Short mmCIF file of C-alpha atoms in Angstrom, two decimals:
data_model
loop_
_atom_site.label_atom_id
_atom_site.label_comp_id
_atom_site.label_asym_id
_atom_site.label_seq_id
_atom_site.Cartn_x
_atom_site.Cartn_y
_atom_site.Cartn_z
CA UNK M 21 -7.18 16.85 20.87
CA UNK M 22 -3.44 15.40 20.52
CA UNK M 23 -1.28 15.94 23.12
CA UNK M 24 1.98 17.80 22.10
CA UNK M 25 5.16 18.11 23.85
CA UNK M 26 7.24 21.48 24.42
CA UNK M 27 10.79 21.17 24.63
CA UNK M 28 13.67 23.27 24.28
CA UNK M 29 16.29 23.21 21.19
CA UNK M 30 19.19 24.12 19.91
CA UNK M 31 18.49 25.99 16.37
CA UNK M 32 21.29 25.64 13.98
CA UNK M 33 21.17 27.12 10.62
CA UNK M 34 24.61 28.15 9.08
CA UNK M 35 26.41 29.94 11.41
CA UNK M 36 23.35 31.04 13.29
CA UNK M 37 23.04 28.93 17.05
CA UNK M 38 20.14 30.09 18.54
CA UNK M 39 17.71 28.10 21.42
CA UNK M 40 13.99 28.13 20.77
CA UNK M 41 10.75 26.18 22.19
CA UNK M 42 9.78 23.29 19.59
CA UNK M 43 6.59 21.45 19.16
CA UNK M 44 6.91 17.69 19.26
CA UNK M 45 4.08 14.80 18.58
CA UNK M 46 3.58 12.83 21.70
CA UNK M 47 4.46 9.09 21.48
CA UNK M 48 3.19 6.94 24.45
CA UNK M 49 2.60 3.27 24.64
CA UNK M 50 -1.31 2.15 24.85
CA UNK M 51 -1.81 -1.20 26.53
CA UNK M 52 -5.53 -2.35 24.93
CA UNK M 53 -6.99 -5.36 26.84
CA UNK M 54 -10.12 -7.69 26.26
CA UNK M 55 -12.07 -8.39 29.36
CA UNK M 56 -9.18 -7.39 31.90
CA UNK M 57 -6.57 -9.45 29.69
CA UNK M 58 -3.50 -7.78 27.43
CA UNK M 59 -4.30 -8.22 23.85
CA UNK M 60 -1.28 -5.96 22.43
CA UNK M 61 0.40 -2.72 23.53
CA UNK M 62 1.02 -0.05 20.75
CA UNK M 63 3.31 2.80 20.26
CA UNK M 64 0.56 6.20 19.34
CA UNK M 65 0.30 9.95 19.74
CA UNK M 66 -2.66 10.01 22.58
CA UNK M 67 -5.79 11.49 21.25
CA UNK M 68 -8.77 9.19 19.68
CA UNK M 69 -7.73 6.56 21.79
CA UNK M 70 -11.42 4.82 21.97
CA UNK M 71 -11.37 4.56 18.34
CA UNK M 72 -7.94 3.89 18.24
CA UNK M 73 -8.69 0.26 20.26
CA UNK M 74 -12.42 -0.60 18.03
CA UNK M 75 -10.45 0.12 14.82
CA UNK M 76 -7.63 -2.23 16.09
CA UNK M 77 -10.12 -4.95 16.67
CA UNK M 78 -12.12 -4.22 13.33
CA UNK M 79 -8.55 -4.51 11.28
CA UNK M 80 -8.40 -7.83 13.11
CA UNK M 81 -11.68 -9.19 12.19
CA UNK M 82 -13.25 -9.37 15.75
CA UNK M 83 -15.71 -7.46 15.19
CA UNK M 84 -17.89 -5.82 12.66
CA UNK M 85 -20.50 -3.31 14.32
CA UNK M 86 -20.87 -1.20 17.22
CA UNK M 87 -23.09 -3.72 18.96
CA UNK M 88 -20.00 -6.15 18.56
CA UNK M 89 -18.59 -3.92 21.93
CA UNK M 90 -20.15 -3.51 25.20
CA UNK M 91 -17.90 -1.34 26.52
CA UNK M 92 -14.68 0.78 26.28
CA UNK M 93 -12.78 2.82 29.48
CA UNK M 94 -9.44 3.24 30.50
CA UNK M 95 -8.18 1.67 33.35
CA UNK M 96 -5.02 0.80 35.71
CA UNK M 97 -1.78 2.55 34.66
CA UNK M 98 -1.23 5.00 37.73
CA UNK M 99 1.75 6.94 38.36
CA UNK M 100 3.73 6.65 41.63
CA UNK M 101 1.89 9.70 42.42
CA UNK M 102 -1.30 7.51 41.44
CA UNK M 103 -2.36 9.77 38.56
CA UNK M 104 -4.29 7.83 36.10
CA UNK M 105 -1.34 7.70 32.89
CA UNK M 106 -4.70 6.82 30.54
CA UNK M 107 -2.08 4.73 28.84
CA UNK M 108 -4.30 1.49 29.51
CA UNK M 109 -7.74 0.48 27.69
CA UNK M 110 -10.31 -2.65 28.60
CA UNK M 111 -12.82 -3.53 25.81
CA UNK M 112 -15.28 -5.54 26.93
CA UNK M 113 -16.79 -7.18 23.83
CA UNK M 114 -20.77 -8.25 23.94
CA UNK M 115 -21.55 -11.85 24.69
CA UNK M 116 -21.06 -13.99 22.25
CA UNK M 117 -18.90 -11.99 20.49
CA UNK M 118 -14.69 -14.35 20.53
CA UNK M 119 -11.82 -12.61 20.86
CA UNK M 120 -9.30 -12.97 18.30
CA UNK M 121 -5.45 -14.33 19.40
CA UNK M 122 -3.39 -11.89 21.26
CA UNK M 123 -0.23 -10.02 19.81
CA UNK M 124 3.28 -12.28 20.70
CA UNK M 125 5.12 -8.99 21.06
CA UNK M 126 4.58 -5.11 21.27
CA UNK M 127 3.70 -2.84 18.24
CA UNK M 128 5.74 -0.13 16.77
CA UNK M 129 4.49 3.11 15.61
CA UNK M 130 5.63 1.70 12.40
CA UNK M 131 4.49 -1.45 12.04
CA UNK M 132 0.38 -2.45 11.79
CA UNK M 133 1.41 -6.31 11.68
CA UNK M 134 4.32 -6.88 14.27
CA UNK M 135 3.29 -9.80 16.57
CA UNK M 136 1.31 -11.67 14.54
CA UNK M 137 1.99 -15.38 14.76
CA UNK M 138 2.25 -16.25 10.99
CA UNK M 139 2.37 -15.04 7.61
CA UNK M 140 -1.02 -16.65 7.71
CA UNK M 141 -2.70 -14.56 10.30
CA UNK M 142 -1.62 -11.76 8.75
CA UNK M 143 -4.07 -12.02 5.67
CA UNK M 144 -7.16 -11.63 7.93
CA UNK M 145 -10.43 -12.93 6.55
CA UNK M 146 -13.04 -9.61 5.46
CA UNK M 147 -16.20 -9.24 6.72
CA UNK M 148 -17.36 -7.68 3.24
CA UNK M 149 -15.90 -7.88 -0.41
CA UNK M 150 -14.39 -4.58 -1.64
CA UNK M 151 -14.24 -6.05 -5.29
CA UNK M 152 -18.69 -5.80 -5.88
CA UNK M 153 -18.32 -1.82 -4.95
CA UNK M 154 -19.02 -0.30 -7.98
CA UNK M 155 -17.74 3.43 -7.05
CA UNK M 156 -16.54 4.92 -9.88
CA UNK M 157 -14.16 8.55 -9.16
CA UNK M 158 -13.25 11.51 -11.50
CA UNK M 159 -9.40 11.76 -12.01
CA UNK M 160 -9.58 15.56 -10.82
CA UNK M 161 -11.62 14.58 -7.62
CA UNK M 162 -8.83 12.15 -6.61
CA UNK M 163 -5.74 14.40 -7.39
CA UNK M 164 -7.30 16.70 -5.16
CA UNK M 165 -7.09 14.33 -1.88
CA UNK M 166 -3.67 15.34 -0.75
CA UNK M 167 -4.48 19.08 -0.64
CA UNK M 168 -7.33 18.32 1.45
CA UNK M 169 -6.14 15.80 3.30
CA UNK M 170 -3.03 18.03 4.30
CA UNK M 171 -5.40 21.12 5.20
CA UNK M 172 -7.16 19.13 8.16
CA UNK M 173 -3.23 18.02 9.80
CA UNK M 174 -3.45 20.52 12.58
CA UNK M 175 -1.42 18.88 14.41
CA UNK M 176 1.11 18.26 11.65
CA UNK M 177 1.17 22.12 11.76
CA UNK M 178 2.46 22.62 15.01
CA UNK M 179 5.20 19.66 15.00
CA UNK M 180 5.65 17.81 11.26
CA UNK M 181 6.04 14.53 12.79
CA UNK M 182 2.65 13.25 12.42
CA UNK M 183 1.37 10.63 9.70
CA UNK M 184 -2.43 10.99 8.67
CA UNK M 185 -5.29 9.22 7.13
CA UNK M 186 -9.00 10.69 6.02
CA UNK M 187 -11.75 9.48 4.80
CA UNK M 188 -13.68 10.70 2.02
CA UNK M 189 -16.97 10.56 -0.17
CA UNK M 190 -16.45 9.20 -4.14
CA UNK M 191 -17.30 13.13 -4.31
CA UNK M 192 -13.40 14.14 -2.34
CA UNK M 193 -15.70 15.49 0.35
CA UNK M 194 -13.88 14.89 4.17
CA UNK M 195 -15.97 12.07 6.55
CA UNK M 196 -13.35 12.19 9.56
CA UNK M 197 -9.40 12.55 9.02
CA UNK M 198 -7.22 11.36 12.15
CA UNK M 199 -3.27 12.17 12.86
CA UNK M 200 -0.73 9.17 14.65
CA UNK M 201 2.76 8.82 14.78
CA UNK M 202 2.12 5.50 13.67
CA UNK M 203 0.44 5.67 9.87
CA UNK M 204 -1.16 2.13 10.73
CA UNK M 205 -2.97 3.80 14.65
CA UNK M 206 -4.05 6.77 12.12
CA UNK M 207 -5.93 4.12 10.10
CA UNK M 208 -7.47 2.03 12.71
CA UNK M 209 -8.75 5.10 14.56
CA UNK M 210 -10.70 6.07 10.81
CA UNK M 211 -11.81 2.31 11.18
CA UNK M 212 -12.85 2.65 14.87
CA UNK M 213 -14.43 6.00 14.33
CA UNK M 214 -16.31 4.61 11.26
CA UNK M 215 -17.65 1.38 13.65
CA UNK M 216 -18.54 3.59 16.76
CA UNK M 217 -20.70 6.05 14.05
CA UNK M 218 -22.10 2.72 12.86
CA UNK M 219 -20.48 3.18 9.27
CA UNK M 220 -19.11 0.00 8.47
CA UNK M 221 -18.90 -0.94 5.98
CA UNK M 222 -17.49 1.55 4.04
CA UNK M 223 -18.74 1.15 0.81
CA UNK M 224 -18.49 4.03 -1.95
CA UNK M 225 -15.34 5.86 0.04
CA UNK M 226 -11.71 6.54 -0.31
CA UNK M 227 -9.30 6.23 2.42
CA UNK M 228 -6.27 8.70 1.64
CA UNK M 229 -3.34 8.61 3.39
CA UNK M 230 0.24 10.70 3.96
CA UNK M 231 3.08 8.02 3.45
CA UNK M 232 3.47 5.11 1.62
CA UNK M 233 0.78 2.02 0.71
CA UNK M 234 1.96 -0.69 2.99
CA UNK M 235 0.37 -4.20 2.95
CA UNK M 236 -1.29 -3.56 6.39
CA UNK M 237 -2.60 -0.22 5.32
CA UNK M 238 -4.44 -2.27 2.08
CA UNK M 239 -5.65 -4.66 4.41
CA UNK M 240 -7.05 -2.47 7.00
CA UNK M 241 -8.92 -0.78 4.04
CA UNK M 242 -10.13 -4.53 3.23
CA UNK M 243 -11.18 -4.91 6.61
CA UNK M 244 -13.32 -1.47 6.87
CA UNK M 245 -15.12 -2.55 3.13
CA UNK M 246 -13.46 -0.10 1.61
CA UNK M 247 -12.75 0.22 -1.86
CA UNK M 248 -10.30 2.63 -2.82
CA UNK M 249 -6.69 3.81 -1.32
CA UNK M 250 -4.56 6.33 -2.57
CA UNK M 251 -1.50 7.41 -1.24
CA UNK M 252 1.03 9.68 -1.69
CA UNK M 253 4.43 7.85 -2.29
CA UNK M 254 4.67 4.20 -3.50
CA UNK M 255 2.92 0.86 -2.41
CA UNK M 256 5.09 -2.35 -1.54
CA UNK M 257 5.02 -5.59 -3.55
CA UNK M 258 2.90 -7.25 -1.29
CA UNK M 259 0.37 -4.14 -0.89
CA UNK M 260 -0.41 -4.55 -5.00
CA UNK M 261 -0.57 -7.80 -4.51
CA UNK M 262 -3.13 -8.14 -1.74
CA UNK M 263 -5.27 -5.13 -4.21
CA UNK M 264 -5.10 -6.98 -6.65
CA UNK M 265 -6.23 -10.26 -4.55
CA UNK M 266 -9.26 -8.44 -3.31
CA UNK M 267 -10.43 -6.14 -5.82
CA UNK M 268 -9.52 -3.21 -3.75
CA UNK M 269 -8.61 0.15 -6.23
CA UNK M 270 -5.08 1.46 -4.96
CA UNK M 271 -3.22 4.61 -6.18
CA UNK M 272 0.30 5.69 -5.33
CA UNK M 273 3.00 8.63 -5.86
CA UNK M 274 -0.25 10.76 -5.60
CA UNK M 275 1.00 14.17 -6.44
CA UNK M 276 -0.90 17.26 -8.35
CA UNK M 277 -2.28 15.41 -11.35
CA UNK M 278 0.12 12.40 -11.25
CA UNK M 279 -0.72 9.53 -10.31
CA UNK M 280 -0.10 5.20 -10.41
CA UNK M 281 -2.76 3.02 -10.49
CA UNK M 282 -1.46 -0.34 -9.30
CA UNK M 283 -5.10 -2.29 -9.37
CA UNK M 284 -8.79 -1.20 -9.84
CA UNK M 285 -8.04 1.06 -12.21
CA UNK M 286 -11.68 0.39 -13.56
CA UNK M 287 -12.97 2.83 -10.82
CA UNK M 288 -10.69 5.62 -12.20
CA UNK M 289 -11.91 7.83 -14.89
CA UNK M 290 -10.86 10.80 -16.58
CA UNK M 291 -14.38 12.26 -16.93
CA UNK M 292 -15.91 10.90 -13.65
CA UNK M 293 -17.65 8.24 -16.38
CA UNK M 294 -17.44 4.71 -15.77
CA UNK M 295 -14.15 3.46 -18.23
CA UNK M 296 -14.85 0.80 -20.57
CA UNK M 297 -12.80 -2.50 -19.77
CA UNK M 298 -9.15 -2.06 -21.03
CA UNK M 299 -9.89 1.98 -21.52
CA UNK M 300 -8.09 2.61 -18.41
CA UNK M 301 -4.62 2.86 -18.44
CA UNK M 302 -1.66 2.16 -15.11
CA UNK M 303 0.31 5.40 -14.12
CA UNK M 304 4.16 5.45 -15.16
CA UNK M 305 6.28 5.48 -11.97
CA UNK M 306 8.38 9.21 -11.26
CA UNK M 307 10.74 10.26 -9.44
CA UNK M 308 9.55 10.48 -5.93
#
């Protein structure tokens, strides 16, 4: 369960002042190492945490099954009272399995990619090839995503301040939905919880998420194998573009029954029936 923090406001609303006990999302740094040595330290709302650390190292390419790890457990990170903070993880990876480079710097609850040493290393070779999935979706199953994706935040509830990804069948039924301050730790602990359950790769699902379709968010599908993201405001440039690159479906301003296709549209029909090529038609972008 994610941790959430108490603390007492100052209400204003007109000229009402009144003080009142508010909910907030925890944000605490998480130090993951490989074999006793710092890989990267990430800004996330505690909670998941395992999954958290095997999705990081699936979006990075290190690994690609749950026999891939040998072990996960938290580690040093004591108070001065020497309580354990649990703000430290060491994943041992099985022999034979190499570590990929370390992060240069810390990363942000907003960003999937900071640290990385080039524009190179960002665009992380996939273990499988979203573009051969042939998963084909109804129109109405998609539109319904956000509805469901929104009734499993219950942490959202309690705070708003939380970003969220899910998983679901080519059907819109839930697999495993997980909440993050950062939309990018929300994803990798789908990925991780997919690779601990021995899921990967995730072939004929759709990976739905609260805010926008960044390019780390595409490629983190990429990495997990799978083939379609939707989301509910707008992609970037470079998100489309990396779709596009890998034959990855990806949907955007996902409201009610609006929607943009940016690429893969082929896997989109009206009728849940496989389009014919150049049937299919891109969404027109609205005010957001």
């Amino acid at each position: 369960m994610y941790r959430v923090i108490k603390k007492r406001i100052l209400r204003v609303k007109d000229a009402s002042r009144t003080r009142k006990i508010d909910s907030l999302a925890a944000e605490e740094p998480l130090e993951i190492r490989l074999d006793g040595t710092p890989l990267t330290v990430t800004m996330r709302t505690p909670g998941d945490d395992f999954d958290l650390a095997a999705g990081f190292l699936v979006s990075e390419g290190a690994v690609g099954s749950a026999g891939d790890i040998s072990t996960i457990r938290y580690c040093a990170g004591a108070t001065v009272e020497g309580q354990n903070t649990y703000n430290v993880l060491d994943v041992r990876l099985a022999p034979g399995v190499p570590a990929p480079e370390p992060r240069n710097f810390y990363t942000t609850s907003s960003c999937g990619v900071c640290g990385k040493a080039s524009l190179e290393a960002v665009r992380t070779v996939a273990r499988w090839d979203a573009a051969d999935d042939p998963v084909e979706l109804a129109q109405t199953t998609v539109a319904g995503l956000p509805d469901r994706l929104r009734a499993a935040q219950r942490v959202f509830d309690r705070t708003g301040g939380l970003h969220a990804a899910g998983l679901f069948t080519a059907g819109g039924e839930p697999l495993c939905v997980r909440e993050d301050v950062g939309r990018h730790n929300a994803v990798d602990k789908l990925l991780g919880w997919a690779l601990r359950e021995g899921r990967l790769p995730l072939r004929g699902t759709v990976l739905m998420v609260s805010g926008r379709a960044s390019f780390e968010l595409v490629q983190k599908a990429v990495m997990g194998g799978v083939p379609v993201l939707a989301a509910v405001s707008a992609p970037s440039s470079l998100a489309v573009e990396l779709a596009e690159e890998q034959g990855l479906t990806l949907i955007g301003f996902l409201r009610g029954s609006s929607m943009n296709v940016y690429a893969g549209e082929r896997r989109l029909s009206p009728t849940g029936v496989t389009l014919g090529a150049g049937n299919g038609s891109a969404g027109v972008r609205t005010p957001g």
